Short mmCIF file of C-alpha atoms in Angstrom, two decimals:
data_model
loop_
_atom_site.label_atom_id
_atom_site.label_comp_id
_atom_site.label_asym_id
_atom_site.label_seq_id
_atom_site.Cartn_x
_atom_site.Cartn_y
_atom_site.Cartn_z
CA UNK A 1 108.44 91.53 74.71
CA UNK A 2 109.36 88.29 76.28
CA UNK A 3 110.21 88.35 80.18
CA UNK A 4 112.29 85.99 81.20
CA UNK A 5 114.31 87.23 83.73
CA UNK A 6 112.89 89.30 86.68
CA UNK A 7 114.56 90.86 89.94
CA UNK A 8 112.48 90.56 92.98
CA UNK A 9 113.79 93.28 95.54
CA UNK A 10 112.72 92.11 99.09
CA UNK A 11 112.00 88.51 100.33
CA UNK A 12 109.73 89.27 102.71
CA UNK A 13 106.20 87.58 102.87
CA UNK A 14 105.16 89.08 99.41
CA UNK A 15 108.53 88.49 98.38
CA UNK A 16 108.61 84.75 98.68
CA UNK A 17 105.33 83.99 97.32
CA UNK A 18 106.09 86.65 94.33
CA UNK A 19 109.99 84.28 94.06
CA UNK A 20 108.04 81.13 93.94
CA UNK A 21 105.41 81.90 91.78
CA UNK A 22 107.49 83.40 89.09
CA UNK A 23 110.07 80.03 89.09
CA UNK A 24 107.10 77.84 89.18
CA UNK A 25 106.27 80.13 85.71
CA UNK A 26 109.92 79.08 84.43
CA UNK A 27 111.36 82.47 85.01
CA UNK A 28 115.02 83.06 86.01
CA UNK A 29 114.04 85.40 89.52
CA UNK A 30 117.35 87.12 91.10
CA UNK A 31 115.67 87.47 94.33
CA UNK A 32 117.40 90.73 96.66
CA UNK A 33 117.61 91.05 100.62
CA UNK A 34 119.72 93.22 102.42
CA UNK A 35 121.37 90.73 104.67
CA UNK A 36 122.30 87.13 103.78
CA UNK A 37 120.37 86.04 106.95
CA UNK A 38 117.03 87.53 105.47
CA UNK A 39 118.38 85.81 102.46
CA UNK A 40 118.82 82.37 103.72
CA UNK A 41 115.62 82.61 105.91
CA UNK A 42 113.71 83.71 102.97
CA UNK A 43 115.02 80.54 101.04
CA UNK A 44 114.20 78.91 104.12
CA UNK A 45 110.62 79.69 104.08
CA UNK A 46 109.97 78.78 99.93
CA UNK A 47 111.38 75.48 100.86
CA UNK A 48 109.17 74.76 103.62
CA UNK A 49 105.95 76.04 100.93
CA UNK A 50 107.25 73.93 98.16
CA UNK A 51 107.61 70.89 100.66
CA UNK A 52 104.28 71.07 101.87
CA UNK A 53 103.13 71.37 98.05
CA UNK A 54 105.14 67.50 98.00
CA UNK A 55 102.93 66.13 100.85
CA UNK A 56 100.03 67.30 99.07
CA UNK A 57 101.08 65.28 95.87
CA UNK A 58 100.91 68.98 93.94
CA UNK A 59 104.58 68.72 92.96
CA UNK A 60 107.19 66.27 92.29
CA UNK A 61 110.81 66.10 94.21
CA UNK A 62 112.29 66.74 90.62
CA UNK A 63 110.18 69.98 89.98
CA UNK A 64 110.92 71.02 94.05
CA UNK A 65 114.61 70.81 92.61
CA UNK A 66 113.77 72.34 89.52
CA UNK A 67 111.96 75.58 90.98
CA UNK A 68 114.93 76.23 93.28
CA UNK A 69 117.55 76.48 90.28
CA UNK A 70 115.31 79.46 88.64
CA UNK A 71 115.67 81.24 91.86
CA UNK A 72 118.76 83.33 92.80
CA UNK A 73 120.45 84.41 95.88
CA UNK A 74 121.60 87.85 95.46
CA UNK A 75 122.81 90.51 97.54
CA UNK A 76 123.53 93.44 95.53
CA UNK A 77 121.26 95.41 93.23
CA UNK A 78 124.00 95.80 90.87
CA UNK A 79 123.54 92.35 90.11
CA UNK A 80 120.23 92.58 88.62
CA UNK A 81 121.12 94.82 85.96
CA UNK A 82 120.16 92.48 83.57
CA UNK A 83 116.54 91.76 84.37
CA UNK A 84 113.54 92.32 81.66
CA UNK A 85 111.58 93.91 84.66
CA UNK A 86 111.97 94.50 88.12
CA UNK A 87 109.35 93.98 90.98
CA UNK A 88 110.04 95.64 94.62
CA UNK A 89 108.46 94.42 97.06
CA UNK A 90 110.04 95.85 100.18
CA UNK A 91 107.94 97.12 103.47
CA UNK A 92 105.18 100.03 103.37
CA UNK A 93 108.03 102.37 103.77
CA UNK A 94 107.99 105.78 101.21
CA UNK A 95 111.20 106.78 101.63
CA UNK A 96 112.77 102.83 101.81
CA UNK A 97 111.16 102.45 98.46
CA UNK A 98 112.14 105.94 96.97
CA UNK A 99 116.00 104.88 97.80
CA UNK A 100 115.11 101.59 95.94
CA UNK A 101 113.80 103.19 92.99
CA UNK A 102 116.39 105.45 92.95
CA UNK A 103 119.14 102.79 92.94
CA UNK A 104 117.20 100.73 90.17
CA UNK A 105 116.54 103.87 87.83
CA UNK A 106 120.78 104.15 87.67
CA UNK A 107 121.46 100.60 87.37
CA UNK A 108 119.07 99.17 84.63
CA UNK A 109 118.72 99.85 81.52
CA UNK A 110 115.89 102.55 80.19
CA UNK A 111 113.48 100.27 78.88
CA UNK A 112 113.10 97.97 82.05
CA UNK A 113 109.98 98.08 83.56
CA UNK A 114 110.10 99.18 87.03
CA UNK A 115 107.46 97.24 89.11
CA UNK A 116 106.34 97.63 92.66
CA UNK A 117 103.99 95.83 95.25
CA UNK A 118 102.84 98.49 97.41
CA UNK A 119 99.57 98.41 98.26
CA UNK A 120 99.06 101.86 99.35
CA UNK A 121 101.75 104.50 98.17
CA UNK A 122 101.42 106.58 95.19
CA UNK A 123 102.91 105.50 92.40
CA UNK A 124 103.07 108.71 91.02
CA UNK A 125 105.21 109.61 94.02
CA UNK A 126 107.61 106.82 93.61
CA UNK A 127 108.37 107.32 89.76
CA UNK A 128 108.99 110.63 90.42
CA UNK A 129 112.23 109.22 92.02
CA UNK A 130 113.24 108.15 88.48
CA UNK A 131 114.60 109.73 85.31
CA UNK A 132 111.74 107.42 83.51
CA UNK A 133 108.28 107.59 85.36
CA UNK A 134 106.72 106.27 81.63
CA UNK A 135 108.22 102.57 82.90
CA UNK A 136 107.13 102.70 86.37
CA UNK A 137 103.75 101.21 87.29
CA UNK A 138 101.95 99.35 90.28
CA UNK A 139 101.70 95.41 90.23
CA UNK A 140 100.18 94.77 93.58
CA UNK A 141 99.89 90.93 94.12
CA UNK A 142 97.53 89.23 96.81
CA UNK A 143 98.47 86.78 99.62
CA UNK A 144 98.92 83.98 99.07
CA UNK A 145 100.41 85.03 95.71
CA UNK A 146 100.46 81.19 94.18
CA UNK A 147 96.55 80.87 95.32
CA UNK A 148 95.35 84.62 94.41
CA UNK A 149 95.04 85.08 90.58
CA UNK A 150 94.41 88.61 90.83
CA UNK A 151 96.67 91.36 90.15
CA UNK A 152 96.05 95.05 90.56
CA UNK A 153 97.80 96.55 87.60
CA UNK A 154 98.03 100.54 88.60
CA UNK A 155 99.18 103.34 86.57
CA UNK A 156 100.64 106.58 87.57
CA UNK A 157 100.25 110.39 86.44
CA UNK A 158 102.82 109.78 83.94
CA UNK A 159 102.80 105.72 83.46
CA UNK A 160 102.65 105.01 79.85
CA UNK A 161 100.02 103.17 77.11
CA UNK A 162 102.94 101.06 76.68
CA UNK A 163 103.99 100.22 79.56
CA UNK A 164 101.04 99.14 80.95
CA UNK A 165 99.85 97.25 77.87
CA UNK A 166 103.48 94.96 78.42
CA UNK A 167 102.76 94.75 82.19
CA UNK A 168 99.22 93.32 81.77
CA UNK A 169 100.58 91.03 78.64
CA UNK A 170 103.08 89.58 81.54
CA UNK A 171 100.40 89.02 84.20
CA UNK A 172 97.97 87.89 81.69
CA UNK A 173 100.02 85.49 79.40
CA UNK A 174 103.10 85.11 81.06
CA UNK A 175 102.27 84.80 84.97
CA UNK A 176 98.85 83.74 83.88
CA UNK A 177 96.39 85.91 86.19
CA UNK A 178 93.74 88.11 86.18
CA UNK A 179 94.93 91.80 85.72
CA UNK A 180 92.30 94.49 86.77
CA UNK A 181 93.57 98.53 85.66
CA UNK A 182 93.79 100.69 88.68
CA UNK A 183 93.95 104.58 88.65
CA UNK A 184 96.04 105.73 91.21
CA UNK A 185 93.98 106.31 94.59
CA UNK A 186 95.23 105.63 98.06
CA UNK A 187 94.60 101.92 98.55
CA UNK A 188 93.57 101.37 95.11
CA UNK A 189 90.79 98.62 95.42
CA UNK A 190 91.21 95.62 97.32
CA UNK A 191 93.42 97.09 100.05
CA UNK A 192 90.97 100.01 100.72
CA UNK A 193 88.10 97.72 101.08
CA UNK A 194 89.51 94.98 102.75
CA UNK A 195 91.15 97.24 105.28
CA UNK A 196 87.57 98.80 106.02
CA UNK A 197 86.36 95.47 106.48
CA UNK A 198 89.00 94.42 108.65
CA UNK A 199 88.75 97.13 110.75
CA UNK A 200 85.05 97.28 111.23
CA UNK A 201 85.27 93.61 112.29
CA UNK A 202 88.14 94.90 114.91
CA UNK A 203 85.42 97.19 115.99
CA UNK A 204 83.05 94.56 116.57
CA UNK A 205 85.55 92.42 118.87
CA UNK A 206 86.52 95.77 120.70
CA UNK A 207 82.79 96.15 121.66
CA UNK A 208 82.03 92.64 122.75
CA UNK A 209 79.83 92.10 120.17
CA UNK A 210 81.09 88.20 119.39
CA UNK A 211 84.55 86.50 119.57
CA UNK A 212 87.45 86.66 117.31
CA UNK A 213 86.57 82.59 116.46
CA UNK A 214 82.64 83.74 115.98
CA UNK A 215 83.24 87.00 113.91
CA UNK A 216 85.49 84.99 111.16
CA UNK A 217 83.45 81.71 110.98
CA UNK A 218 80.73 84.26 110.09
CA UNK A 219 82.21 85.65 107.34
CA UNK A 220 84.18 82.43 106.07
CA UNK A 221 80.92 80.44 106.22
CA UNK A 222 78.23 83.32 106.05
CA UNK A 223 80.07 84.42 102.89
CA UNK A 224 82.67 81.51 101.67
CA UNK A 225 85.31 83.77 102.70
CA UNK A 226 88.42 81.43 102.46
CA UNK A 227 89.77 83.68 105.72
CA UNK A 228 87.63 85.49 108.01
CA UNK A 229 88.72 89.31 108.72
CA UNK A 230 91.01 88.91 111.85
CA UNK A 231 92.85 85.59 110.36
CA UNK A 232 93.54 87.94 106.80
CA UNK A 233 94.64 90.56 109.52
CA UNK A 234 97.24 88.00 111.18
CA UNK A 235 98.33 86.68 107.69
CA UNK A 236 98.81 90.61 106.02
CA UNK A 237 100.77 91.89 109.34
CA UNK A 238 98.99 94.20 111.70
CA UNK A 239 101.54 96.20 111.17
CA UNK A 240 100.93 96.21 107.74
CA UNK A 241 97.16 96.94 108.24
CA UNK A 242 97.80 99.51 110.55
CA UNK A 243 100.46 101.26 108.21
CA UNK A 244 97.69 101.16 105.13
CA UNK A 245 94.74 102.41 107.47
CA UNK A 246 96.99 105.14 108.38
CA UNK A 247 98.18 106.50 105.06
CA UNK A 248 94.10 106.04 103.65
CA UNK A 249 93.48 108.16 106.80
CA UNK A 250 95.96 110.69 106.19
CA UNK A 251 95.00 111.30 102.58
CA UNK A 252 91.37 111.03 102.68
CA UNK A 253 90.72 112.43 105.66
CA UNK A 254 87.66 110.20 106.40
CA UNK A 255 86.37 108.30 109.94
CA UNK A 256 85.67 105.22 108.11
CA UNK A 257 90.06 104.67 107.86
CA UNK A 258 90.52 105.39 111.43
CA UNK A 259 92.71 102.54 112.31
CA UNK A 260 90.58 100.98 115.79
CA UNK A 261 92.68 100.94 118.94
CA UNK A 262 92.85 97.77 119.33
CA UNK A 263 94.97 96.78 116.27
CA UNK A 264 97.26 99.98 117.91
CA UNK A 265 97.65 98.41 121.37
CA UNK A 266 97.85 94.62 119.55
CA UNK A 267 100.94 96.22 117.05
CA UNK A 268 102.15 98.03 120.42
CA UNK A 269 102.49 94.33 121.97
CA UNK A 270 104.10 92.93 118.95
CA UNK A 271 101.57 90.76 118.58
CA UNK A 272 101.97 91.07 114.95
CA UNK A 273 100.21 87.69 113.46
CA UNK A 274 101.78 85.14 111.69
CA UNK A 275 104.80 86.04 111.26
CA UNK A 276 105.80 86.43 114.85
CA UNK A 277 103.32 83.26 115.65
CA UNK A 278 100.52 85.44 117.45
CA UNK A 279 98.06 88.07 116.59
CA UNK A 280 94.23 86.85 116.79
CA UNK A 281 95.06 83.86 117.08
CA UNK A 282 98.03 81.91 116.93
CA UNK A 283 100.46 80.00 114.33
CA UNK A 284 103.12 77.90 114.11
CA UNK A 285 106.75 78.52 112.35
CA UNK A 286 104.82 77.13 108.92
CA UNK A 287 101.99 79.59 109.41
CA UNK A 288 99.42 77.48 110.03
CA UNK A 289 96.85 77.78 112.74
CA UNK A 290 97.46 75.95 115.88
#
């Protein structure tokens, strides 16, 4: 099956970097927001990544141009009707993404592949939502999506053989990354044990054991992390974090997920990292440490 055109539902974070990396790939990417400011602000923010990919001498002015025509402003699901696969991507939201799924399952055809980021909810759950839970699977992408050539790949109760073996043909061949086969389990891999690091090193800042600055350059240069804990915190969300730590809480019922207070009181302050230019420590409108 060849994939060559692919609706990305939500420009968020995720969302660009999921855009980018897909046009980069040659793909024709209909890429849906609610509002034509999100829209706009989301085209804002691939710009600003593809020009600091010029400055670096990693792409040409011609290919900047060139990735920009493969992506598409749109701003009704109706319009992606046509896609070989669709990917949401929207926030850690069940019921936002069962309305989703339910408004993709009546307007594409049977044999699309529905596709979605999360990085906590049950898939299971979602294609349930669908008059064809055989074509809905997890593709859960790691930030930055362009850098991170990982994909967890994860299958539901009722996800088919084929299905997955065309979803891990596109993310090995097509999209060219790693794909690793997860069974549905609340945080899969990488989010359940990145959140438990992430939250033990929020323990260890609550306590006074060392600074936020001390506690990441001992992980990034103790263990060639490329961020330390608190910086991947800022650059998921806290919000984010704290949604994920939650729902692994909920469902497994074990200490260990406890989300720590202080990522509570920090997402009670709206200090929410990068995105809002503060969480551990603080960023400018690119997203780059100050």
């Amino acid at each position: 099956m060849q994939f060559k055109r692919i609706g990305v539902i939500g420009a968020g974070t995720m969302g660009q970097g999921i855009a980018e990396m897909l046009a980069v790939k040659g793909m024709e990417v209909f890429l849906v927001e609610k509002t034509p400011e999100k829209l706009d602000q989301a085209w804002d923010m691939i710009v600003v990544s593809l020009d600091k990919q010029i400055e670096k001498w990693a792409i040409t002015v011609s290919e900047k141009k060139l990735i920009l025509s493969k992506i598409h402003k749109v701003y009704a699901l109706d319009k992606i009707a046509e896609c070989d696969m669709v990917i949401e991507t929207i926030s850690e939201d069940l019921e936002a993404k069962n309305e989703v799924i339910r408004s993709l399952d009546k307007i594409c055809p049977p044999e699309v592949i529905l596709a979605s980021n999360t990085s906590t909810l049950s898939l299971t759950q979602l294609a349930a939502e669908t008059t064809r839970p055989d074509r809905v699977i997890g593709m859960h992408f790691l930030h930055p999506v362009a850098k991170i050539d990982l994909v967890e790949i994860i299958r539901g109760l009722k996800t088919s053989e084929e299905t997955f073996q065309l979803t891990r043909q596109f993310v090995e061949e097509t999209i060219t990354k790693k794909g690793i086969q997860v069974y549905e389990s609340p945080g899969f891999v990488t989010t359940r044990l990145v959140c438990t690091l992430i939250n033990e090193a929020l323990h260890v800042l609550a306590e006074g054991v060392a600074s936020a600055e001390d506690i990441d350059s001992a992980m990034r240069i103790g263990y060639d992390f490329h961020y330390g804990p608190l910086e991947m915190c800022d650059r998921f969300g806290l919000d984010s974090v704290l949604a994920a730590m939650e729902g692994m809480f909920r469902e497994f019922g074990d200490i260990k997920y406890r989300p720590s207070f202080l990522l509570k009181q920090m997402v009670r302050a709206g200090q929410l990292g990068t995105k809002v230019g503060q969480g551990f420590f603080a960023y400018d409108k690119d997203g780059d440490r100050l």
